[in-house]
Amino acid sequence: MKKIVLSVGGSILVPSLESNNISKFSGILKELSKKYAVYVVVGGGGEARRYIDQARLLGIDEATSDELGILVTRINASMLVWALGDAAYRSVPEDYTEALIAGDSGKIVVMGGVTPAQTTDAVSAVLAERAGADFFVNVTSIDGIYSEDPKKNPGAVKYESITPDELLDIVSGAGMEAGSNTVIDLVAAKVLKRSGIPLVVIDGRRPENLRDALIDGKFSGSIVSPGGANPLDGI
């Protein structure tokens, strides 16, 4: 059974409490767990950024603002765990060792952030390296990797397949402030390069895209692979 780590953006899973997609994702994650050993790292999304914005208005430093955001990621992770029921490990790991121990249960492992100045994408990349994952799936709010932010530049070019070095070139200008939100951050990109773990970017605005790509082999996102191989071939 292949091992995968999914980074699920908070803006995808919980754009707001009232319009969350937890039920949709929990059903699909249960399906994936029949085919893969699944680890999920959940972001904070809009709710985390609301807390961070208010913290800044109060004059709170960036590291402490990040701590608030991490707490929100763990709340989101807890909601997903409870929605998954018996399919999930019943507590939310707060570090990588706890996550690896949880993985020994054979259940879906769900966690949030770990430390200030580190996005949940970076947490996912480090977890993928520690767990020896076969590939890393970034579930985000765009349909792949582009030369620029397609929301800001409609003329941005979408890449179906690129190398880790090309990914680093694209994300090297991304910011590191609390609540930073890009397709994947610089730290995550560097970890993926050194580990050689392939990256699959999937548009999570339609949760069914996960099933289509990882179970049915119908994929339309972007691949980052050291040797150019597609980790989804043969699915």
CSV table of C-alpha atoms in Angstrom, one decimal:
chain,number,residue,atom,x,y,z
A,1,MET,CA,0.0,0.0,0.0
A,2,LYS,CA,1.4,3.4,-1.0
A,3,LYS,CA,1.8,6.1,1.6
A,4,ILE,CA,0.6,9.6,0.8
A,5,VAL,CA,0.6,13.0,2.6
A,6,LEU,CA,-2.1,15.5,1.7
A,7,SER,CA,-1.8,19.2,2.4
A,8,VAL,CA,-5.4,20.4,2.4
A,9,GLY,CA,-5.7,24.2,2.4
A,10,GLY,CA,-7.9,25.7,5.1
A,11,SER,CA,-9.6,27.9,2.4
A,12,ILE,CA,-10.6,24.6,0.7
A,13,LEU,CA,-11.7,22.6,3.8
A,14,VAL,CA,-13.1,25.5,5.9
A,15,PRO,CA,-13.5,28.6,3.9
A,16,SER,CA,-15.8,29.6,6.7
A,17,LEU,CA,-17.5,27.7,9.5
A,18,GLU,CA,-20.8,28.0,7.8
A,19,SER,CA,-19.6,26.9,4.3
A,20,ASN,CA,-17.2,24.1,5.3
A,21,ASN,CA,-16.4,21.1,3.1
A,22,ILE,CA,-15.6,18.7,5.9
A,23,SER,CA,-18.3,16.2,5.1
A,24,LYS,CA,-17.3,16.0,1.4
A,25,PHE,CA,-13.7,15.5,2.2
A,26,SER,CA,-14.2,13.0,4.9
A,27,GLY,CA,-16.1,10.7,2.5
A,28,ILE,CA,-13.4,10.9,-0.1
A,29,LEU,CA,-10.6,10.4,2.4
A,30,LYS,CA,-12.3,7.2,3.6
A,31,GLU,CA,-12.3,6.0,0.0
A,32,LEU,CA,-8.6,6.9,-0.4
A,33,SER,CA,-7.7,5.0,2.9
A,34,LYS,CA,-8.8,1.7,1.2
A,35,LYS,CA,-6.0,2.2,-1.4
A,36,TYR,CA,-3.4,4.3,0.5
A,37,ALA,CA,-1.9,4.9,3.9
A,38,VAL,CA,-3.2,8.5,4.4
A,39,TYR,CA,-1.7,11.4,6.3
A,40,VAL,CA,-3.5,14.8,6.1
A,41,VAL,CA,-2.3,18.2,7.2
A,42,VAL,CA,-5.0,20.8,7.5
A,43,GLY,CA,-4.6,24.6,7.0
A,44,GLY,CA,-6.3,27.4,8.9
A,45,GLY,CA,-7.9,29.2,6.0
A,46,GLY,CA,-10.0,32.3,6.3
A,47,GLU,CA,-10.7,31.8,10.0
A,48,ALA,CA,-7.0,31.6,10.9
A,49,ARG,CA,-6.3,34.8,8.9
A,50,ARG,CA,-9.1,36.6,10.7
A,51,TYR,CA,-7.4,35.8,14.0
A,52,ILE,CA,-4.0,36.8,12.7
A,53,ASP,CA,-5.3,40.1,11.3
A,54,GLN,CA,-6.9,41.0,14.7
A,55,ALA,CA,-3.7,40.0,16.5
A,56,ARG,CA,-1.7,42.4,14.3
A,57,LEU,CA,-4.2,45.2,15.1
A,58,LEU,CA,-3.5,44.5,18.8
A,59,GLY,CA,0.3,44.9,18.2
A,60,ILE,CA,1.0,41.2,18.7
A,61,ASP,CA,4.2,40.0,17.0
A,62,GLU,CA,4.3,37.7,14.0
A,63,ALA,CA,5.5,34.6,15.8
A,64,THR,CA,2.6,34.8,18.4
A,65,SER,CA,0.2,35.6,15.6
A,66,ASP,CA,1.4,32.4,13.9
A,67,GLU,CA,0.7,30.5,17.2
A,68,LEU,CA,-2.9,31.7,17.0
A,69,GLY,CA,-3.1,30.4,13.4
A,70,ILE,CA,-1.7,27.1,14.4
A,71,LEU,CA,-4.4,26.7,17.1
A,72,VAL,CA,-7.1,27.3,14.3
A,73,THR,CA,-5.4,24.6,12.1
A,74,ARG,CA,-5.7,22.1,15.0
A,75,ILE,CA,-9.4,23.0,15.5
A,76,ASN,CA,-10.0,22.4,11.8
A,77,ALA,CA,-8.1,19.1,12.0
A,78,SER,CA,-10.1,18.0,15.0
A,79,MET,CA,-13.4,18.7,13.2
A,80,LEU,CA,-12.2,16.5,10.3
A,81,VAL,CA,-11.1,13.7,12.7
A,82,TRP,CA,-14.5,13.7,14.4
A,83,ALA,CA,-16.2,13.6,11.0
A,84,LEU,CA,-14.1,10.7,9.9
A,85,GLY,CA,-15.1,8.7,12.9
A,86,ASP,CA,-13.5,5.3,13.2
A,87,ALA,CA,-11.6,5.7,10.0
A,88,ALA,CA,-9.3,8.3,11.7
A,89,TYR,CA,-6.7,8.2,14.5
A,90,ARG,CA,-8.7,9.8,17.3
A,91,SER,CA,-6.3,12.6,18.3
A,92,VAL,CA,-4.5,15.4,16.4
A,93,PRO,CA,-0.7,14.9,16.5
A,94,GLU,CA,1.2,18.1,17.5
A,95,ASP,CA,4.5,17.0,16.1
A,96,TYR,CA,6.0,14.7,13.5
A,97,THR,CA,6.9,11.9,15.9
A,98,GLU,CA,3.4,11.8,17.2
A,99,ALA,CA,2.1,11.6,13.6
A,100,LEU,CA,4.4,8.7,12.7
A,101,ILE,CA,3.2,6.8,15.9
A,102,ALA,CA,-0.4,7.5,14.9
A,103,GLY,CA,0.3,6.2,11.4
A,104,ASP,CA,1.2,2.8,12.9
A,105,SER,CA,-2.5,2.5,13.8
A,106,GLY,CA,-3.4,2.0,10.1
A,107,LYS,CA,-5.9,4.8,10.3
A,108,ILE,CA,-6.1,8.2,8.6
A,109,VAL,CA,-3.8,10.6,10.5
A,110,VAL,CA,-4.9,14.3,10.6
A,111,MET,CA,-2.8,17.1,12.0
A,112,GLY,CA,-2.5,20.9,11.7
A,113,GLY,CA,0.4,23.3,12.1
A,114,VAL,CA,3.5,22.6,14.2
A,115,THR,CA,5.6,25.7,14.7
A,116,PRO,CA,5.6,29.5,13.9
A,117,ALA,CA,6.9,30.7,10.5
A,118,GLN,CA,6.2,27.3,9.0
A,119,THR,CA,3.1,26.9,6.8
A,120,THR,CA,1.1,23.7,6.7
A,121,ASP,CA,2.5,23.0,3.3
A,122,ALA,CA,6.0,23.0,4.9
A,123,VAL,CA,4.6,20.7,7.7
A,124,SER,CA,3.3,18.4,5.0
A,125,ALA,CA,6.6,18.2,3.1
A,126,VAL,CA,8.6,17.5,6.3
A,127,LEU,CA,6.0,14.9,7.3
A,128,ALA,CA,6.2,13.3,3.9
A,129,GLU,CA,10.0,13.1,4.2
A,130,ARG,CA,9.8,11.7,7.8
A,131,ALA,CA,7.2,9.1,6.8
A,132,GLY,CA,8.9,8.1,3.6
A,133,ALA,CA,5.8,9.0,1.5
A,134,ASP,CA,5.5,7.8,-2.1
A,135,PHE,CA,4.2,11.2,-3.0
A,136,PHE,CA,2.8,14.5,-1.6
A,137,VAL,CA,-0.6,15.9,-2.7
A,138,ASN,CA,-1.2,19.6,-2.4
A,139,VAL,CA,-5.0,20.2,-2.4
A,140,THR,CA,-5.3,23.9,-3.1
A,141,SER,CA,-7.6,26.6,-4.6
A,142,ILE,CA,-6.1,26.6,-8.1
A,143,ASP,CA,-5.9,23.9,-10.7
A,144,GLY,CA,-2.2,23.5,-10.9
A,145,ILE,CA,1.2,25.3,-10.9
A,146,TYR,CA,1.4,28.5,-12.9
A,147,SER,CA,4.3,30.8,-13.9
A,148,GLU,CA,2.5,33.6,-11.9
A,149,ASP,CA,-0.6,33.8,-9.7
A,150,PRO,CA,-3.4,33.2,-12.2
A,151,LYS,CA,-5.8,35.2,-10.0
A,152,LYS,CA,-3.7,38.3,-10.5
A,153,ASN,CA,-2.5,37.6,-14.1
A,154,PRO,CA,-5.0,35.8,-16.3
A,155,GLY,CA,-2.1,35.3,-18.8
A,156,ALA,CA,-0.1,33.1,-16.5
A,157,VAL,CA,1.1,29.8,-18.0
A,158,LYS,CA,0.0,26.6,-16.4
A,159,TYR,CA,2.6,23.8,-16.1
A,160,GLU,CA,1.6,20.1,-16.4
A,161,SER,CA,5.0,18.9,-15.3
A,162,ILE,CA,8.1,20.6,-13.9
A,163,THR,CA,11.2,19.8,-12.0
A,164,PRO,CA,11.9,20.7,-8.3
A,165,ASP,CA,14.4,23.4,-9.5
A,166,GLU,CA,11.7,25.0,-11.7
A,167,LEU,CA,9.3,25.0,-8.8
A,168,LEU,CA,11.8,26.7,-6.6
A,169,ASP,CA,12.3,29.4,-9.2
A,170,ILE,CA,8.5,30.0,-9.2
A,171,VAL,CA,7.9,30.2,-5.5
A,172,SER,CA,11.2,31.8,-4.4
A,173,GLY,CA,9.5,35.3,-4.2
A,174,ALA,CA,6.8,34.1,-1.8
A,175,GLY,CA,6.4,35.9,1.5
A,176,MET,CA,6.9,34.3,4.9
A,177,GLU,CA,4.6,36.5,7.0
A,178,ALA,CA,1.9,34.9,9.3
A,179,GLY,CA,-1.0,33.7,7.2
A,180,SER,CA,1.0,33.6,3.9
A,181,ASN,CA,-1.0,31.9,1.2
A,182,THR,CA,0.7,30.6,-2.1
A,183,VAL,CA,0.3,27.4,-4.2
A,184,ILE,CA,3.2,26.0,-2.1
A,185,ASP,CA,5.8,27.8,0.0
A,186,LEU,CA,9.6,28.0,-0.4
A,187,VAL,CA,10.4,25.8,2.6
A,188,ALA,CA,8.1,23.0,1.3
A,189,ALA,CA,9.6,23.2,-2.2
A,190,LYS,CA,13.1,22.9,-0.7
A,191,VAL,CA,12.2,19.9,1.4
A,192,LEU,CA,10.6,18.2,-1.6
A,193,LYS,CA,13.7,18.8,-3.7
A,194,ARG,CA,16.1,17.3,-1.1
A,195,SER,CA,13.8,14.3,-0.4
A,196,GLY,CA,13.0,13.5,-4.0
A,197,ILE,CA,9.4,13.0,-3.2
A,198,PRO,CA,7.1,13.9,-6.1
A,199,LEU,CA,4.4,16.6,-5.7
A,200,VAL,CA,0.9,16.4,-7.1
A,201,VAL,CA,-1.1,19.6,-7.2
A,202,ILE,CA,-4.9,19.2,-7.3
A,203,ASP,CA,-7.7,21.7,-7.4
A,204,GLY,CA,-9.6,21.1,-4.2
A,205,ARG,CA,-12.5,23.4,-5.0
A,206,ARG,CA,-14.2,20.3,-6.4
A,207,PRO,CA,-13.3,17.7,-3.7
A,208,GLU,CA,-14.2,14.9,-6.2
A,209,ASN,CA,-11.0,15.8,-8.0
A,210,LEU,CA,-9.1,13.8,-5.4
A,211,ARG,CA,-11.0,10.6,-6.1
A,212,ASP,CA,-10.7,11.2,-9.9
A,213,ALA,CA,-6.9,11.6,-9.7
A,214,LEU,CA,-5.9,9.2,-6.9
A,215,ILE,CA,-8.3,6.4,-7.5
A,216,ASP,CA,-9.5,6.7,-11.1
A,217,GLY,CA,-6.3,8.1,-12.6
A,218,LYS,CA,-8.1,11.1,-14.2
A,219,PHE,CA,-5.8,14.0,-13.4
A,220,SER,CA,-5.6,17.5,-14.8
A,221,GLY,CA,-3.4,19.3,-12.2
A,222,SER,CA,0.4,19.7,-12.1
A,223,ILE,CA,3.3,17.3,-11.3
A,224,VAL,CA,6.7,18.1,-9.8
A,225,SER,CA,9.0,15.1,-10.1
A,226,PRO,CA,12.8,14.9,-10.1
A,227,GLY,CA,12.9,12.4,-13.0
A,228,GLY,CA,9.9,13.5,-14.8
A,229,ALA,CA,7.9,10.4,-13.9
A,230,ASN,CA,4.3,10.7,-13.0
A,231,PRO,CA,3.6,9.1,-9.6
A,232,LEU,CA,0.0,8.6,-10.7
A,233,ASP,CA,0.9,6.3,-13.6
A,234,GLY,CA,-0.6,2.9,-13.2
A,235,ILE,CA,-3.4,4.0,-10.9
